[in-house]
XYZ file of C-alpha atoms in Angstrom:
562
model
C -20.041 -16.184 -8.515
C -22.832 -17.909 -6.605
C -25.763 -18.727 -8.884
C -29.410 -17.928 -8.256
C -30.973 -21.386 -8.706
C -32.012 -22.982 -5.384
C -32.452 -26.730 -4.989
C -35.859 -27.839 -3.807
C -34.381 -30.251 -1.277
C -31.700 -28.780 1.032
C -30.509 -32.288 1.905
C -29.908 -33.280 -1.699
C -26.424 -34.520 -2.461
C -25.741 -33.834 -6.094
C -24.101 -36.732 -7.840
C -23.173 -34.855 -10.966
C -19.641 -33.395 -10.937
C -20.930 -30.291 -12.688
C -23.009 -29.134 -9.736
C -22.106 -27.996 -6.212
C -23.575 -26.333 -3.124
C -22.571 -23.153 -1.295
C -23.279 -21.886 2.184
C -25.109 -18.556 2.428
C -25.465 -18.172 6.186
C -23.537 -18.486 9.438
C -20.874 -21.098 10.075
C -18.883 -22.414 13.031
C -15.124 -22.260 12.828
C -13.449 -25.553 12.026
C -9.982 -26.827 11.268
C -8.394 -28.601 8.365
C -7.510 -31.717 10.357
C -9.760 -34.330 8.766
C -8.553 -37.010 6.382
C -11.519 -36.621 4.087
C -14.185 -34.143 3.156
C -16.769 -36.024 5.260
C -14.431 -35.766 8.219
C -14.886 -32.028 8.191
C -18.479 -32.344 9.401
C -17.938 -33.252 13.062
C -18.790 -31.541 16.408
C -17.048 -28.290 17.362
C -17.126 -26.258 20.596
C -15.910 -23.124 18.867
C -17.895 -19.898 19.028
C -20.207 -18.981 16.183
C -19.416 -15.845 14.219
C -21.757 -14.526 11.597
C -20.580 -14.563 7.994
C -22.983 -13.549 5.288
C -22.211 -13.929 1.618
C -22.436 -10.651 -0.235
C -21.684 -8.330 2.681
C -18.864 -5.871 2.265
C -15.717 -6.654 4.317
C -16.188 -3.519 6.415
C -19.610 -4.798 7.523
C -18.387 -8.125 8.822
C -18.229 -8.773 12.537
C -14.606 -9.830 12.976
C -11.282 -8.335 12.028
C -9.837 -11.527 10.563
C -11.946 -14.521 11.508
C -15.194 -13.900 9.679
C -14.508 -16.544 7.021
C -14.990 -20.022 8.461
C -12.126 -21.906 6.864
C -9.693 -19.056 7.179
C -10.749 -18.325 10.740
C -10.112 -21.824 11.936
C -6.768 -21.938 10.221
C -5.572 -18.744 11.912
C -6.952 -19.621 15.342
C -5.432 -23.088 15.234
C -8.519 -24.675 16.723
C -8.538 -28.379 17.472
C -12.223 -29.137 16.941
C -13.546 -30.808 13.839
C -17.109 -29.748 13.180
C -18.557 -27.310 10.749
C -22.242 -26.644 11.187
C -23.853 -25.377 7.992
C -27.012 -23.377 8.587
C -27.819 -22.713 4.971
C -29.873 -22.828 1.856
C -28.059 -24.753 -0.837
C -27.279 -23.058 -4.110
C -26.364 -24.901 -7.264
C -23.539 -23.686 -9.440
C -21.892 -24.877 -12.604
C -18.352 -26.106 -11.952
C -17.170 -24.748 -15.303
C -17.992 -21.291 -13.977
C -15.733 -21.981 -11.020
C -12.778 -22.691 -13.283
C -13.197 -19.218 -14.703
C -13.762 -17.885 -11.201
C -10.523 -19.446 -9.981
C -8.392 -17.043 -12.012
C -10.512 -14.153 -10.749
C -9.900 -15.370 -7.194
C -6.151 -15.422 -7.804
C -6.213 -11.954 -9.316
C -8.156 -10.708 -6.303
C -5.623 -12.215 -3.909
C -2.724 -10.651 -5.804
C -4.476 -7.293 -5.702
C -5.054 -7.625 -1.944
C -1.367 -8.413 -1.401
C -0.405 -5.449 -3.557
C -2.678 -2.916 -1.860
C -2.812 -4.000 1.799
C -0.297 -1.286 2.753
C -2.966 1.326 1.985
C -6.251 -0.649 2.001
C -7.401 -1.645 5.480
C -10.044 -3.961 4.014
C -7.553 -5.972 1.928
C -7.023 -8.607 4.616
C -10.730 -9.319 5.018
C -11.173 -9.380 1.255
C -8.374 -11.930 0.938
C -9.874 -14.073 3.682
C -13.264 -14.032 1.970
C -11.668 -15.143 -1.307
C -9.845 -17.953 0.502
C -13.104 -19.137 2.029
C -14.827 -19.235 -1.358
C -11.923 -21.181 -2.865
C -11.902 -23.745 -0.090
C -15.641 -24.243 -0.207
C -15.324 -24.914 -3.939
C -12.678 -27.546 -3.177
C -14.670 -29.161 -0.353
C -17.867 -29.371 -2.375
C -16.328 -30.573 -5.635
C -13.372 -32.571 -4.274
C -11.561 -31.243 -7.326
C -7.867 -30.557 -6.695
C -8.026 -27.687 -9.192
C -9.729 -25.641 -6.472
C -7.386 -26.654 -3.640
C -5.741 -23.514 -2.162
C -2.111 -24.266 -2.943
C 1.037 -22.727 -1.480
C 0.733 -19.690 -3.756
C -2.649 -18.891 -2.214
C -1.308 -19.194 1.326
C 1.735 -17.102 0.428
C -0.508 -14.353 -0.927
C -2.465 -14.400 2.334
C 0.763 -14.070 4.304
C 2.000 -11.306 1.994
C -1.262 -9.422 2.536
C -0.732 -9.590 6.303
C 2.957 -8.745 5.955
C 2.396 -5.423 4.237
C -0.871 -4.527 5.945
C -0.982 -1.776 8.535
C -2.217 -3.984 11.373
C 0.423 -4.085 14.081
C -0.374 -7.770 14.633
C 0.325 -8.657 11.022
C 3.550 -10.407 11.968
C 1.827 -12.651 14.484
C -0.963 -13.509 12.058
C 1.497 -14.301 9.265
C 3.444 -16.566 11.607
C 0.280 -18.358 12.722
C -0.460 -19.228 9.105
C 3.099 -20.525 8.735
C 2.673 -22.682 11.833
C -0.449 -24.287 10.393
C 1.355 -24.964 7.124
C 4.244 -26.596 8.994
C 1.974 -28.823 11.095
C 2.021 -32.254 9.453
C -0.982 -33.379 11.507
C -3.215 -30.869 9.754
C -4.633 -32.136 6.486
C -5.792 -30.055 3.534
C -3.227 -27.286 4.173
C -0.498 -26.504 1.665
C 3.045 -26.990 2.919
C 5.382 -24.000 3.079
C 8.124 -23.244 0.598
C 11.023 -20.798 0.755
C 8.806 -17.912 -0.325
C 6.456 -18.604 2.606
C 9.260 -18.026 5.110
C 10.461 -14.955 3.223
C 7.045 -13.307 3.454
C 6.835 -14.032 7.185
C 10.300 -12.496 7.600
C 8.996 -9.511 5.657
C 6.058 -9.239 8.052
C 8.473 -8.821 10.966
C 10.782 -6.557 8.974
C 7.881 -4.181 8.299
C 7.230 -4.081 12.040
C 10.890 -3.412 12.815
C 11.386 -6.650 14.724
C 14.520 -8.272 13.256
C 14.846 -10.741 16.132
C 11.532 -12.285 15.090
C 12.700 -12.353 11.475
C 15.879 -14.098 12.562
C 13.808 -16.668 14.455
C 11.815 -17.379 11.278
C 15.089 -17.894 9.421
C 16.100 -20.405 12.097
C 12.802 -22.242 11.529
C 13.530 -22.358 7.812
C 16.957 -23.890 8.410
C 15.482 -26.400 10.867
C 12.757 -27.460 8.449
C 15.282 -27.963 5.665
C 17.474 -30.033 7.976
C 14.481 -32.200 8.922
C 12.966 -32.660 5.462
C 15.872 -32.167 3.057
C 13.225 -30.619 0.813
C 14.705 -28.283 -1.796
C 11.493 -26.239 -1.656
C 12.637 -24.893 1.726
C 16.359 -24.774 1.106
C 17.787 -21.534 2.568
C 19.322 -19.179 0.012
C 20.770 -15.665 -0.032
C 17.185 -14.410 -0.382
C 16.632 -15.172 3.318
C 19.836 -13.339 4.267
C 18.628 -10.361 2.247
C 15.405 -10.277 4.272
C 17.447 -10.292 7.463
C 19.510 -7.322 6.259
C 16.243 -5.584 5.417
C 14.870 -6.304 8.908
C 17.819 -4.779 10.748
C 17.996 -1.923 8.265
C 14.365 -0.962 8.791
C 14.937 -0.765 12.538
C 17.991 1.412 11.927
C 20.529 -1.093 13.273
C 23.114 -0.308 10.592
C 26.014 -2.089 12.328
C 24.147 -5.402 12.428
C 22.886 -5.012 8.856
C 26.386 -4.173 7.635
C 27.852 -7.149 9.499
C 25.390 -9.583 7.895
C 26.058 -8.004 4.507
C 29.844 -8.284 4.769
C 29.584 -11.911 5.927
C 27.487 -12.757 2.874
C 30.245 -11.486 0.564
C 32.462 -14.333 1.802
C 29.851 -17.092 1.420
C 29.739 -19.614 -1.407
C 27.030 -21.079 -3.581
C 23.416 -20.108 -2.951
C 24.323 -18.229 0.238
C 26.736 -15.843 -1.478
C 25.697 -12.195 -1.820
C 23.943 -11.186 -5.016
C 22.686 -7.986 -6.573
C 19.732 -7.733 -4.170
C 22.040 -8.072 -1.162
C 23.765 -4.854 -2.186
C 20.420 -3.166 -2.734
C 19.194 -4.109 0.752
C 22.255 -2.651 2.488
C 21.909 0.507 0.359
C 18.296 0.862 1.454
C 19.359 0.398 5.076
C 21.610 3.446 4.817
C 19.135 5.748 3.049
C 17.370 7.114 6.185
C 20.683 7.917 7.880
C 21.740 11.553 8.177
C 24.464 11.254 5.552
C 23.145 8.017 4.107
C 23.451 9.304 0.542
C 27.245 9.266 0.949
C 27.328 5.625 2.089
C 24.858 4.598 -0.622
C 27.013 6.325 -3.232
C 30.116 4.541 -1.911
C 28.320 1.174 -1.932
C 27.127 1.754 -5.495
C 30.704 2.487 -6.592
C 32.018 -0.550 -4.689
C 29.353 -2.742 -6.270
C 30.176 -1.506 -9.760
C 33.905 -2.040 -9.156
C 33.329 -5.602 -7.897
C 31.324 -6.349 -11.028
C 34.154 -5.102 -13.213
C 36.517 -7.355 -11.251
C 34.506 -10.394 -12.298
C 31.620 -10.678 -9.794
C 28.829 -10.981 -12.355
C 26.082 -11.171 -9.712
C 26.996 -7.653 -8.572
C 25.966 -5.912 -11.784
C 24.101 -2.720 -10.740
C 20.558 -3.063 -12.059
C 17.447 -0.930 -11.947
C 16.737 -1.345 -8.222
C 20.327 -0.384 -7.332
C 19.971 2.801 -9.383
C 16.608 3.433 -7.731
C 18.171 3.117 -4.278
C 20.834 5.658 -5.202
C 18.237 8.045 -6.667
C 16.156 7.731 -3.518
C 19.202 8.408 -1.351
C 19.969 11.559 -3.358
C 16.528 12.794 -2.372
C 17.922 13.216 1.157
C 20.800 15.348 -0.075
C 20.597 19.121 -0.291
C 20.183 19.918 -3.993
C 20.487 16.206 -4.779
C 17.529 16.488 -7.133
C 19.688 17.445 -10.087
C 21.968 14.432 -9.577
C 18.901 12.199 -9.290
C 17.528 13.557 -12.551
C 20.875 13.034 -14.298
C 20.967 9.447 -13.044
C 17.437 8.806 -14.353
C 18.369 10.133 -17.786
C 21.487 7.941 -17.707
C 19.250 4.917 -17.137
C 16.969 5.917 -20.012
C 19.940 6.437 -22.316
C 21.496 3.062 -21.435
C 18.160 1.289 -21.864
C 17.584 2.852 -25.256
C 21.094 1.701 -26.189
C 20.041 -1.889 -25.469
C 20.826 -2.397 -21.761
C 17.641 -3.945 -20.326
C 19.191 -4.370 -16.870
C 18.872 -0.651 -16.136
C 15.491 0.015 -17.676
C 13.785 2.595 -15.445
C 10.449 1.758 -13.845
C 7.785 3.716 -11.982
C 9.954 3.755 -8.837
C 12.774 5.385 -10.814
C 10.523 8.269 -11.820
C 8.762 8.582 -8.479
C 12.057 8.689 -6.562
C 13.488 11.234 -9.009
C 10.428 13.457 -8.640
C 10.483 13.149 -4.832
C 14.182 14.093 -4.850
C 13.286 17.493 -6.282
C 11.775 18.656 -2.987
C 15.146 20.011 -1.843
C 16.281 21.300 -5.218
C 16.729 25.049 -5.427
C 14.405 26.884 -7.866
C 12.790 23.703 -9.090
C 9.753 24.250 -11.320
C 6.472 22.349 -11.375
C 6.893 22.352 -15.160
C 9.848 19.969 -14.704
C 7.687 17.635 -12.617
C 5.066 17.653 -15.338
C 7.766 16.940 -17.921
C 9.047 13.927 -15.969
C 5.511 12.519 -15.801
C 5.171 12.986 -19.562
C 8.477 11.140 -20.162
C 7.305 8.279 -17.959
C 3.988 8.086 -19.780
C 5.778 8.098 -23.132
C 8.107 5.262 -22.102
C 5.172 3.234 -20.828
C 3.271 3.670 -24.089
C 6.267 2.782 -26.278
C 7.506 -0.184 -24.226
C 4.287 -1.536 -22.724
C 6.006 -2.580 -19.483
C 3.409 -2.638 -16.651
C 5.959 -1.473 -14.062
C 6.278 1.844 -15.939
C 2.612 2.714 -15.598
C 1.854 5.888 -13.684
C -0.333 5.177 -10.662
C -1.875 7.111 -7.789
C 1.257 6.808 -5.676
C 3.454 8.292 -8.411
C 1.049 11.099 -9.198
C 0.632 11.929 -5.509
C 4.416 12.221 -5.189
C 4.398 14.607 -8.156
C 1.540 16.652 -6.705
C 3.319 16.972 -3.366
C 6.463 18.310 -5.036
C 4.438 20.642 -7.268
C 2.681 22.124 -4.239
C 6.028 23.129 -2.736
C 7.582 24.821 -5.776
C 7.611 28.584 -6.258
C 6.055 28.333 -9.685
C 3.172 30.801 -10.001
C 1.323 28.338 -12.236
C 1.752 25.314 -10.010
C -1.970 25.166 -9.179
C -2.856 24.966 -12.884
C -0.261 22.258 -13.496
C -1.365 20.282 -10.443
C -4.978 20.547 -11.612
C -3.936 19.051 -14.968
C -2.405 16.072 -13.146
C -5.651 15.525 -11.215
C -7.696 15.720 -14.408
C -5.430 13.200 -16.140
C -5.922 10.818 -13.209
C -9.699 11.179 -13.369
C -9.795 10.608 -17.120
C -7.430 7.616 -17.056
C -10.203 5.200 -16.106
C -7.598 3.232 -14.169
C -8.681 2.225 -10.628
C -5.005 2.265 -9.602
C -4.587 5.844 -10.811
C -7.607 7.590 -9.338
C -7.116 10.764 -7.267
C -7.444 10.399 -3.519
C -7.979 12.816 -0.674
C -4.192 13.126 -0.490
C -4.161 14.193 -4.160
C -6.680 16.969 -3.506
C -4.879 18.067 -0.357
C -1.731 18.662 -2.406
C -3.803 20.538 -4.982
C -5.399 22.882 -2.437
C -1.937 23.388 -0.896
C -0.573 24.402 -4.311
C -3.375 26.946 -4.580
C -2.946 28.319 -1.063
C 0.781 28.938 -1.477
C 0.700 30.418 -4.975
C 2.470 33.755 -5.368
C 2.043 35.489 -8.689
C 0.383 38.252 -10.688
C -3.273 39.199 -10.089
C -4.223 37.062 -13.092
C -2.239 34.064 -11.806
C -3.707 34.522 -8.326
C -7.216 34.559 -9.770
C -6.517 31.344 -11.697
C -5.201 29.657 -8.556
C -8.227 30.770 -6.521
C -10.599 29.388 -9.136
C -8.751 26.070 -8.892
C -9.146 26.203 -5.086
C -12.916 26.584 -5.436
C -13.062 23.721 -7.958
C -10.988 21.582 -5.596
C -13.445 21.973 -2.716
C -16.305 21.183 -5.101
C -14.521 18.186 -6.650
C -13.649 16.800 -3.240
C -17.340 16.370 -2.535
C -18.657 15.525 -6.003
C -15.900 13.184 -7.208
C -14.670 11.618 -3.966
C -17.866 11.979 -1.965
C -15.840 13.533 0.871
C -16.660 16.552 3.006
C -13.755 18.970 3.625
C -12.007 18.334 6.929
C -10.345 20.961 9.110
C -7.153 20.823 7.056
C -8.969 21.548 3.798
C -10.926 24.414 5.372
C -7.756 25.952 6.802
C -5.941 25.697 3.467
C -8.908 27.202 1.607
C -8.957 30.128 4.041
C -5.223 30.546 3.455
C -5.948 30.633 -0.279
C -8.519 33.362 0.364
C -6.046 35.552 2.257
C -3.173 34.932 -0.198
C -5.064 35.122 -3.483
C -7.932 37.599 -2.922
C -7.539 41.274 -2.049
C -9.368 42.432 1.111
C -12.958 43.152 0.155
C -16.583 42.444 0.963
C -16.478 39.621 -1.566
C -13.583 37.968 0.274
C -15.405 38.380 3.575
C -18.494 36.732 2.090
C -16.487 33.710 0.914
C -14.609 33.442 4.221
C -17.789 33.752 6.293
C -19.550 31.028 4.325
C -16.786 28.422 4.634
C -16.039 29.291 8.279
C -19.692 29.149 9.352
C -20.127 25.706 7.800
C -16.906 24.512 9.432
C -18.183 25.546 12.861
C -21.599 24.003 12.202
C -19.841 20.734 11.333
C -17.822 20.893 14.559
C -14.465 21.053 12.739
C -12.997 24.258 14.140
C -9.377 23.757 15.230
C -6.405 26.058 15.832
C -5.281 25.954 12.194
C -8.710 27.018 10.909
C -8.981 29.735 13.555
C -5.566 31.211 12.701
C -6.338 31.245 8.978
C -9.762 32.760 9.614
C -8.105 35.586 11.534
C -5.752 36.215 8.580
C -8.482 36.107 5.943
C -11.371 37.903 7.686
C -11.736 41.620 8.204
C -11.918 42.934 11.769
C -15.615 43.578 11.270
C -16.257 39.972 10.239
C -14.177 38.664 13.149
C -16.138 40.760 15.617
C -19.492 39.721 14.159
C -18.606 36.026 13.950
C -16.523 35.468 17.077
C -17.921 38.200 19.300
C -14.414 39.500 19.844
C -10.798 39.026 18.783
C -8.432 36.119 19.324
C -5.816 38.353 20.881
C -8.376 39.184 23.575
C -8.818 35.473 24.356
C -12.418 35.415 23.179
C -14.240 32.258 24.307
C -15.788 30.132 21.566
C -18.539 27.488 21.830
C -17.133 24.006 22.441
C -19.601 22.524 19.963
C -17.737 24.291 17.152
C -14.891 21.818 17.766
C -16.868 18.727 18.747
C -15.674 16.635 15.788
C -12.035 17.686 15.739
C -9.692 14.687 15.673
C -6.357 16.414 15.151
C -5.940 20.009 16.290
C -3.527 20.838 13.465
C -3.344 20.855 9.669
């Protein structure tokens, strides 16, 4: 991190290799086209954008060009000046060597979380800028952003939710391909694969196919094994057409790959990609099951690369989640994997996806209990503790899947069980396993739809109250219209009609209106939960009489539904 010791002379050029200077103010965008570090400091007509060290990504002024070095790379500018308007800060280079690994960890985390974290891209860009400044100031190749860094940037764009992520990923690739641009890492096969992924995620297989053509062209021009096309690129193409739902094209590419030789011949992942392509189809579970059987048969006939491994089992489990009552088959398949792994077969060791897909598959299983969901989570936790494999760790995504299924069971104690899951997440101390608003929404849903004895109803209602309190105290979030509507539903389903129920309903409804969050869902649930007297006093009439309500009660409504 930047140190706190300021040099007395801002024009000082430190001769010692142990010391360097960092910018702490605004910069002009510049490009990596110079042949030396000194060549970077030349005139530029580009617009100034403010970048301040220490500001949170959400506070910065640009979506993806706030970091000088990154911004110029993406924009593809042709100017060559960087104007530093700064106070120079000295820093020990040894600290930077430690910082480098932290930078890499941050980039990997951004790539891993960009699908749910809208700030991940800006965070990654800020890290890149810090790394490049370290390289420029020290001229030490240890700090040069290599191809792994660029690939992580592209991966972050690829899986981010920005609709322009494909274009931005391809712009980075273009800069890496441009031989006239110095100080930029050259692409490797993985670079092209991530760009293909960026287009696959945006359901644009034609763009992915064009990237594959660029890969083939670059290999033909350079004869560089680092960009030699392999079956991995074909697999991305199958994925691209599959995600758009073009099954015929995906199947055609898949079947062609079975007849290829060498590094272009289908492998285990090729089968997995075509399985995934079929999953969303109406009867996709049948095709996935047939492909799994065909794959297993081919392996037994001598095709060693076709051995069904964990991800093939996971694809089949996920497909069974689309089948009526397929949950039991999914559970049996998971236990088969566990049994084979414990017998010594590492190729089918289950991971977090195996458990999450099995739990999600229970949504359509008749008479499924939340106790079973809890049991599956306990088995996963036990396997993780005994094996130590990171990919078995329960995270927020897995727990949220479990909470969603729990909320839809008919178990009278589902609210209590769901509350236990939330508490285990809070106590885990793991940033990747903290409850989110989605977690609490599933919990309040479990409460609202509980049907049980008076004692069980009282327990569920107490959990509902704690949920609304926890939402604010733990997450720092105010209940939105959906939470208010679900809490009112809990009131009508779990409390008998009484003055006490009216008092609770009036309090939550009044606050909702004051916050401008009244929508149709809240209004319908208020009508169900409130007595006629309370409705008349609060609304000045009844909904069935088309009573007019103040517009300001709904001034902050974004979505007029749950």
